[in-house]
Coordinates of C-alpha atoms in Angstrom, one line a residue:
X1 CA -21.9 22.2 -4.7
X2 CA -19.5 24.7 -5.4
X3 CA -15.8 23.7 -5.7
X4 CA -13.9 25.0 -2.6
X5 CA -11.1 27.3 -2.9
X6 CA -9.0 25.6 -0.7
X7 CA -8.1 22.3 0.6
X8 CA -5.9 21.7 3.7
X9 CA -2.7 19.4 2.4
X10 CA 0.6 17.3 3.1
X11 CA 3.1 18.3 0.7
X12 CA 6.1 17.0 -0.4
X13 CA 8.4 20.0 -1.3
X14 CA 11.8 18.4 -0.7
X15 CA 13.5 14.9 -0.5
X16 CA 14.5 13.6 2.6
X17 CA 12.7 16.4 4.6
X18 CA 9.4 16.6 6.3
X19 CA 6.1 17.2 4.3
X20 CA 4.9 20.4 4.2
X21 CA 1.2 20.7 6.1
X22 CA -0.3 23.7 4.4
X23 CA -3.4 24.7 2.6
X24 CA -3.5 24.5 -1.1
X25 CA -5.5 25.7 -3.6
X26 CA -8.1 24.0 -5.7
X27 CA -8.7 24.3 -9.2
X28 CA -11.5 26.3 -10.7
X29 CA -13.2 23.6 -12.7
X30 CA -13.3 19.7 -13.4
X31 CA -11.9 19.1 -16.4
X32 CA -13.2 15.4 -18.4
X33 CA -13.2 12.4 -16.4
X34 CA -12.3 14.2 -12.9
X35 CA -14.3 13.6 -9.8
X36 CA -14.1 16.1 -6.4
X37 CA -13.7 13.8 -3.7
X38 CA -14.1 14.8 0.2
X39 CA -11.4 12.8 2.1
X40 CA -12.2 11.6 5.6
X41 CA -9.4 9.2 6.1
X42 CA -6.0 8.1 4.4
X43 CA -3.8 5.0 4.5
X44 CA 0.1 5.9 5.1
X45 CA 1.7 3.2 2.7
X46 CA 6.0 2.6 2.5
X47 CA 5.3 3.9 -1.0
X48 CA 5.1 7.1 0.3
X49 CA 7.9 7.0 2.8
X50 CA 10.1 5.4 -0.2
X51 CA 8.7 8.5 -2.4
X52 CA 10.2 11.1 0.8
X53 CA 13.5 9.4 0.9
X54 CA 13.9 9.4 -2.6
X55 CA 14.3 5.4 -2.8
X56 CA 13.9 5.4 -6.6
X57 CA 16.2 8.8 -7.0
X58 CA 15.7 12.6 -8.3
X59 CA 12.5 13.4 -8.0
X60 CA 11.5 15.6 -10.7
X61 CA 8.0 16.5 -10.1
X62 CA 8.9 18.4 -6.8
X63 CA 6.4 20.0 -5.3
X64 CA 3.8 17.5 -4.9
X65 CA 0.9 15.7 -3.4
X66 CA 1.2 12.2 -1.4
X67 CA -0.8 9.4 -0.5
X68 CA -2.8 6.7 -2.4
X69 CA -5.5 5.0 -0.6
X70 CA -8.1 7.1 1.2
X71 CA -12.1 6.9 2.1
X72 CA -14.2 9.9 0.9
X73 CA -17.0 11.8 -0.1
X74 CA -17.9 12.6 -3.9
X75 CA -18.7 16.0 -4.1
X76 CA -18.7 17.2 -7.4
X77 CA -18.0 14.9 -11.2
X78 CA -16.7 16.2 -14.3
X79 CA -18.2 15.6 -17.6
X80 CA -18.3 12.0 -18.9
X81 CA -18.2 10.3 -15.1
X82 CA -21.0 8.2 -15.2
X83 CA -19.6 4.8 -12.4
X84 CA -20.0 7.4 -9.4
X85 CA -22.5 10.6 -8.6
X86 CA -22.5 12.8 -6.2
X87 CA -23.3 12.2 -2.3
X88 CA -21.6 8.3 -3.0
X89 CA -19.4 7.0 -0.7
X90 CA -16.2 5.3 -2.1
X91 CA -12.3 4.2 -1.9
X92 CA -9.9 5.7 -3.1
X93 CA -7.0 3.7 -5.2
X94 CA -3.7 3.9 -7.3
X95 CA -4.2 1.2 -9.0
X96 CA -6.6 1.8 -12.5
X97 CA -10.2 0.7 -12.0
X98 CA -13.3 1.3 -14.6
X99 CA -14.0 5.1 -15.9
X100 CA -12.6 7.8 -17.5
X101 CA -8.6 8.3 -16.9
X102 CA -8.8 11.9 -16.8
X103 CA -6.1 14.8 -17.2
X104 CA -4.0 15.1 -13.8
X105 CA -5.2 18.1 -11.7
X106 CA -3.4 21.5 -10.6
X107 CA -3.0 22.9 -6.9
X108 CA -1.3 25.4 -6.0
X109 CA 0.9 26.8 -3.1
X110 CA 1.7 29.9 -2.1
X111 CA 1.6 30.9 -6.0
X112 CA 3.4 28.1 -6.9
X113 CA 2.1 25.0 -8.9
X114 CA 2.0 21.8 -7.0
X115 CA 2.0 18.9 -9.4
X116 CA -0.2 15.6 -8.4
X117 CA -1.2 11.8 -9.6
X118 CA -4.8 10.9 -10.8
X119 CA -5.3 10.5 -7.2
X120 CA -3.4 11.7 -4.0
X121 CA -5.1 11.0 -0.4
X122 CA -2.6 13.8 2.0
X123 CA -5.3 16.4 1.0
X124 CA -8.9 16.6 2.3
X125 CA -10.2 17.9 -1.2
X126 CA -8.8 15.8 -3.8
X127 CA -9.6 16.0 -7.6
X128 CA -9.4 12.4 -8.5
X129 CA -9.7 10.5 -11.6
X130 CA -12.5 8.6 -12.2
X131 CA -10.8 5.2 -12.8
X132 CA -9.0 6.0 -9.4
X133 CA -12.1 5.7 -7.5
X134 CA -15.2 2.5 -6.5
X135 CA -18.2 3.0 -5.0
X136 CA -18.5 1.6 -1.5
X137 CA -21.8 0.8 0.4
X138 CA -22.8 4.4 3.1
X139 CA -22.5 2.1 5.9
X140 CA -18.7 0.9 5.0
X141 CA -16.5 1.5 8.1
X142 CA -14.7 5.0 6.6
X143 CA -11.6 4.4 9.0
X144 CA -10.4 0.7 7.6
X145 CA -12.7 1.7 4.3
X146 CA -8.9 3.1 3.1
X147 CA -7.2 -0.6 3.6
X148 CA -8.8 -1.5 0.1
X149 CA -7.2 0.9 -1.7
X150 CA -3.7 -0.7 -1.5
X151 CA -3.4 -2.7 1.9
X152 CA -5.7 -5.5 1.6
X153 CA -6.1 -5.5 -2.5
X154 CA -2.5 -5.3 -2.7
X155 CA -1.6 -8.1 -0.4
X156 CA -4.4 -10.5 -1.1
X157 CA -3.3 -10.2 -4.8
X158 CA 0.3 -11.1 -4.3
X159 CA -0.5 -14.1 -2.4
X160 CA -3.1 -15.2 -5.2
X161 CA -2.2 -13.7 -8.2
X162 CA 1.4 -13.4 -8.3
X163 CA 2.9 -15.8 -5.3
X164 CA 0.3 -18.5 -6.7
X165 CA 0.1 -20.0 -3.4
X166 CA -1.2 -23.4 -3.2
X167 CA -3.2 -25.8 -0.3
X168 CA -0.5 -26.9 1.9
X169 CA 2.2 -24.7 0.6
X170 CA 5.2 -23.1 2.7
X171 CA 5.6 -19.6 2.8
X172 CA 7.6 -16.6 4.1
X173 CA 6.2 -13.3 4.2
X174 CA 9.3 -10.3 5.1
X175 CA 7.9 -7.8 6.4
X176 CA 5.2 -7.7 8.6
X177 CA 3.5 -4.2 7.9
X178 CA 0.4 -3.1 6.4
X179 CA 0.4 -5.4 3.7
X180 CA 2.7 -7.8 5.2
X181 CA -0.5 -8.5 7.8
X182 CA -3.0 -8.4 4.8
X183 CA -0.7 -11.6 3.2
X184 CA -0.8 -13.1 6.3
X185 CA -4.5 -13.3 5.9
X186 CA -4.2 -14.3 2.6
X187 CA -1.9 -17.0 3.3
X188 CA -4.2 -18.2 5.9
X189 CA -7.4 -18.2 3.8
X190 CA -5.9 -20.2 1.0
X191 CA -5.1 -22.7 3.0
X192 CA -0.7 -22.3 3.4
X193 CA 1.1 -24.1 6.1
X194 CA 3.6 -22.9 7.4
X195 CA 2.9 -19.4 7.0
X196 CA 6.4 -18.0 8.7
X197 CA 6.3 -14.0 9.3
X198 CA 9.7 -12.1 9.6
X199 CA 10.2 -8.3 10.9
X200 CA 12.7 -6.4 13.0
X201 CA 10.1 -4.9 15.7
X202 CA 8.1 -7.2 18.2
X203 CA 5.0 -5.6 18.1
X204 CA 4.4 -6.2 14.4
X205 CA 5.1 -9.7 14.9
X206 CA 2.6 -10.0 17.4
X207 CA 0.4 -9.0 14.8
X208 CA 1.6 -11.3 13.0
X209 CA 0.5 -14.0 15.3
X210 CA -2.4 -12.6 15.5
X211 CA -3.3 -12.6 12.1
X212 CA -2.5 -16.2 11.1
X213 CA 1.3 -16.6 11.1
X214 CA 2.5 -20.1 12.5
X215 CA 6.0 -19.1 13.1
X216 CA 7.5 -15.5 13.8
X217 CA 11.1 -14.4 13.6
X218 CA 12.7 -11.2 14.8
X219 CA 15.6 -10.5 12.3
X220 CA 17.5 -8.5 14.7
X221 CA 17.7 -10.8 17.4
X222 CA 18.2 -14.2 15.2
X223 CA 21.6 -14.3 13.7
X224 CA 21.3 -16.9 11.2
X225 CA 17.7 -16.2 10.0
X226 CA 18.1 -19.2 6.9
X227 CA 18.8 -21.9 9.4
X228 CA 16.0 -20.8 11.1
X229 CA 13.7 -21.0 8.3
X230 CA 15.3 -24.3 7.2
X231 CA 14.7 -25.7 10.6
X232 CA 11.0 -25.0 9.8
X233 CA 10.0 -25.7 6.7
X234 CA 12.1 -28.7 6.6
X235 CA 14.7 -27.5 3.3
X236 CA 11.0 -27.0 1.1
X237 CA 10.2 -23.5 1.1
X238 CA 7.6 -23.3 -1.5
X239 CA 7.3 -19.2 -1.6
X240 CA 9.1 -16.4 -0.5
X241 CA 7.8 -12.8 -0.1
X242 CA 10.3 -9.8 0.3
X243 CA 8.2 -6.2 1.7
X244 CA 12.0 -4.6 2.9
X245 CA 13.8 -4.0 -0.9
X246 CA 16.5 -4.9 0.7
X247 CA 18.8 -6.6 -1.3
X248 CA 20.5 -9.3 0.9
X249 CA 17.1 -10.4 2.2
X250 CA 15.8 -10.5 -1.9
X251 CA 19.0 -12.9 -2.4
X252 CA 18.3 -14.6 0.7
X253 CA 14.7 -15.6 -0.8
X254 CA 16.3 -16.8 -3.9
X255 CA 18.4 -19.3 -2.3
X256 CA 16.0 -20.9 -0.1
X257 CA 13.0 -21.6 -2.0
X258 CA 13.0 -24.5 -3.6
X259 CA 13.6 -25.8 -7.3
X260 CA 9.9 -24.9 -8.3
X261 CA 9.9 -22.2 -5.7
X262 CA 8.5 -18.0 -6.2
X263 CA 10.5 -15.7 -4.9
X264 CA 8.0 -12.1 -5.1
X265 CA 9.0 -8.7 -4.6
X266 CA 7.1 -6.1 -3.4
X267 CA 9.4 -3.9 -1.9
X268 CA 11.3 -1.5 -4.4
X269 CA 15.2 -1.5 -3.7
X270 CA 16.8 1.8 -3.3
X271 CA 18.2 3.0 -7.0
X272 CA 21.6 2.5 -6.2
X273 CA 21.3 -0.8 -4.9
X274 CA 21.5 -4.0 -7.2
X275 CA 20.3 -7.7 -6.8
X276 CA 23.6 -10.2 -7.7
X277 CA 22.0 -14.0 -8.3
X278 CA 23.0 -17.5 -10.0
X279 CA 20.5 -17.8 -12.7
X280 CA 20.5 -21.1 -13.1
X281 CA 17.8 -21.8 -11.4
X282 CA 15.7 -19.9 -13.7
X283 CA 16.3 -22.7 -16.2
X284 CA 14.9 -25.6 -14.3
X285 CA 11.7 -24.6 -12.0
X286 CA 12.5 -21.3 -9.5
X287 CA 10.6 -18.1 -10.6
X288 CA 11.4 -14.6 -9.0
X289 CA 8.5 -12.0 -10.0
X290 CA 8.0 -8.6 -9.4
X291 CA 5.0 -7.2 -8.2
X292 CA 2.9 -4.3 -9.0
X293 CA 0.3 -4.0 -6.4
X294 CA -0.7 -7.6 -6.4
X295 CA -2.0 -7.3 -10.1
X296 CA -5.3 -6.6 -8.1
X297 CA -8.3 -5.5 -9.7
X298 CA -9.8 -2.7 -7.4
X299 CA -13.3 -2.7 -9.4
X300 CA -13.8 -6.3 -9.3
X301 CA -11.8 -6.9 -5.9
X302 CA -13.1 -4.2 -3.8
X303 CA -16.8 -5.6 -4.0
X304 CA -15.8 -9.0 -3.3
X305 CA -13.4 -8.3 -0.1
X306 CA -16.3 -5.8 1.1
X307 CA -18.4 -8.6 1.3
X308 CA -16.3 -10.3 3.2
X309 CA -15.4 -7.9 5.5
X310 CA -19.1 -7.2 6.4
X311 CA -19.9 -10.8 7.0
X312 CA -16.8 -11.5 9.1
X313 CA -15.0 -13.8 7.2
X314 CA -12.3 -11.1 6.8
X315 CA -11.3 -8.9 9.9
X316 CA -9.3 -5.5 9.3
X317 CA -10.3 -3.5 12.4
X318 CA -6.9 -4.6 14.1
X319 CA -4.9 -4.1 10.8
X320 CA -5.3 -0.3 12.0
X321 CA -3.4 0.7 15.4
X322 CA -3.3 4.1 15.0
X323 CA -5.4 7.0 13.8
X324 CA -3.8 11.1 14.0
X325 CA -4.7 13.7 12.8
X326 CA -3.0 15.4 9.3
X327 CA -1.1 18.0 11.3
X328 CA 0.5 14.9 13.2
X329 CA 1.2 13.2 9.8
X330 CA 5.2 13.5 10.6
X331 CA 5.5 12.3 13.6
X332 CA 3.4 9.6 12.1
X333 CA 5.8 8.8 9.7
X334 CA 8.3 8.6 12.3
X335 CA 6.7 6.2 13.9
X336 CA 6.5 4.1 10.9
X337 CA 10.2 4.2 10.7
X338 CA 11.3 3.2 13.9
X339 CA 8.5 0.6 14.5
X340 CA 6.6 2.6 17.7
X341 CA 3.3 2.1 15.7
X342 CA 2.4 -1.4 14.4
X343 CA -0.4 -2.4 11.6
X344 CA -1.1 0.6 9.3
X345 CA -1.5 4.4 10.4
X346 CA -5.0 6.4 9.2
X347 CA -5.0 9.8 8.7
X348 CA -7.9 11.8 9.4
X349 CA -8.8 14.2 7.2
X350 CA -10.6 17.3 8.4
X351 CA -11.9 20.4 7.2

């Protein structure tokens, strides 16, 4: 198949201001490594709504793509891509899998060069690199399909990999979003108790609930949220999990686990904003870690929770509570924001 000339797209032009829905066009060739993916569905992840507000500062790669966990169609594979072939279905992920890291591609808009990753997911023609991509089975559900390119790999892997969590252990989990319900699950499979879930909007607590939490707490309506948890867990919080990058709630996390406690972030803090601790601790047993999507695997991990997923042992279908349409992608955000839409948002892509 030829390459198309265009591709409809979601781009980010200017800080702190809506994205751009345009159309954008394609390059001419595949250069080494890259693969031409049709995208039928995208994840909207806070990574992207911390990449709009400019939550890590200037952004100097302005204008570009968005979006890093999608469901799609290869259409076309550059030289030397030999883990994928045309006509497969697979997920697409930030996080490095097997295969060629190829050269980044070039779009452009309006005449004008739009810079993008090794993989971006706001577009429904992506060029994506081919570590950035893993085969999935035809019959995969291509609406959740997108939840294992960051949601559920991220979540489950900084629960096992990073947080550690043990048989029995006590855990917090702030934030209770895309991948604040995936941790929940995660928490639940290995066997935590009590798994406590925190957020400032009802409806994502109920979520919560539903995905395995013991104990939920809305943090604008408790006023002292670390009595609250104390009351719980009895003074022996085990591990704490901060999705906000909020710095308060970071230090809150620090003081209540325990002396061999984990304290893991996930959320990124805004650039201006600083963490201010006793380090003590550190000396004798408490451990705060940073995370970088879970330190998940997406070529072994994918498989594995695609198994489960198919046999039932792991339900997503209720991780997703709304699906609009790329036009809509603003509003979507929005929604996000202010907590009217719960679980994670898909985008569908279409031509």
């Amino acid at each position: 198949m030829k390459i198309p000339l265009y591709s409809k797209a979601a781009i980010l032009i200017k800080q702190k201001m809506p994205l751009t829905v345009g159309e954008i066009a394609l390059p001419k060739s595949l250069y080494y490594g890259q693969v031409l993916v049709k995208v039928h569905f995208s994840g909207i992840c806070g990574s992207q709504i911390g990449e709009i507000d400019g939550v890590k500062g200037e952004d100097k790669y302005l204008p570009h793509l968005l979006g890093h966990e999608g469901s799609g169609t290869v259409i076309k594979i550059g030289d030397g891509v030999k883990s994928v072939k045309e006509g497969d279905t697979v997920v697409l992920h930030w996080r490095r899998g097997e295969g060629i890291e190829s050269p980044t591609p070039f779009y452009s808009y309006k005449g004008s060069q739009v810079n993008a990753g090794w993989v971006t997911t706001f577009n429904n023609y992506s060029v994506v690199s081919e570590n950035r991509l893993t085969k999935l089975e035809s019959d995969f559900d291509l609406v959740t399909a997108p939840l294992l390119g960051c949601a559920l790999t991220t979540g489950f892997g900084v629960v096992q990999n990073d947080a550690n969590l043990k048989i029995g252990e006590s855990i917090v989990i702030f934030g209770s979003g895309g991948i604040g319900l995936s941790m929940i699950q995660a928490a639940k499979l290995r066997g935590a108790y009590p798994i406590i879930a925190i957020d400032q909007f009802d409806g994502r607590l109920a979520l919560a609930k539903e995905h395995g939490a013991d104990f939920i707490i809305n943090s604008s309506i408790i006023k002292d949220i670390k009595v609250t948890i104390l009351s719980i867990v009895k003074s022996n919080l085990d591990v704490f999990i901060d999705n906000t990058g909020v710095p308060e709630i970071m230090q809150l996390g620090y003081e209540l686990i325990n002396k061999s406690g984990r304290l893991v972030l996930v959320g990124v803090p805004r650039h201006d904003k600083k963490l201010t601790i006793h380090t003590l601790p550190l000396h004798f047993g408490k451990v705060i870690k940073g995370s970088e999507g879970g330190s998940s695997s997406p070529t072994i991990d994918i498989p594995k929770f695609s198994n489960l997923i198919k046999s039932s042992q792991l339900k997503i279908n209720k991780q997703v509570t709304k699906v609009c349409k790329l036009i809509d992608i603003n509003d979507a955000i929005s929604d996000m924001k202010t907590g009217h839409v719960n679980g994670r948002v898909i985008i569908e892509l279409e031509d």
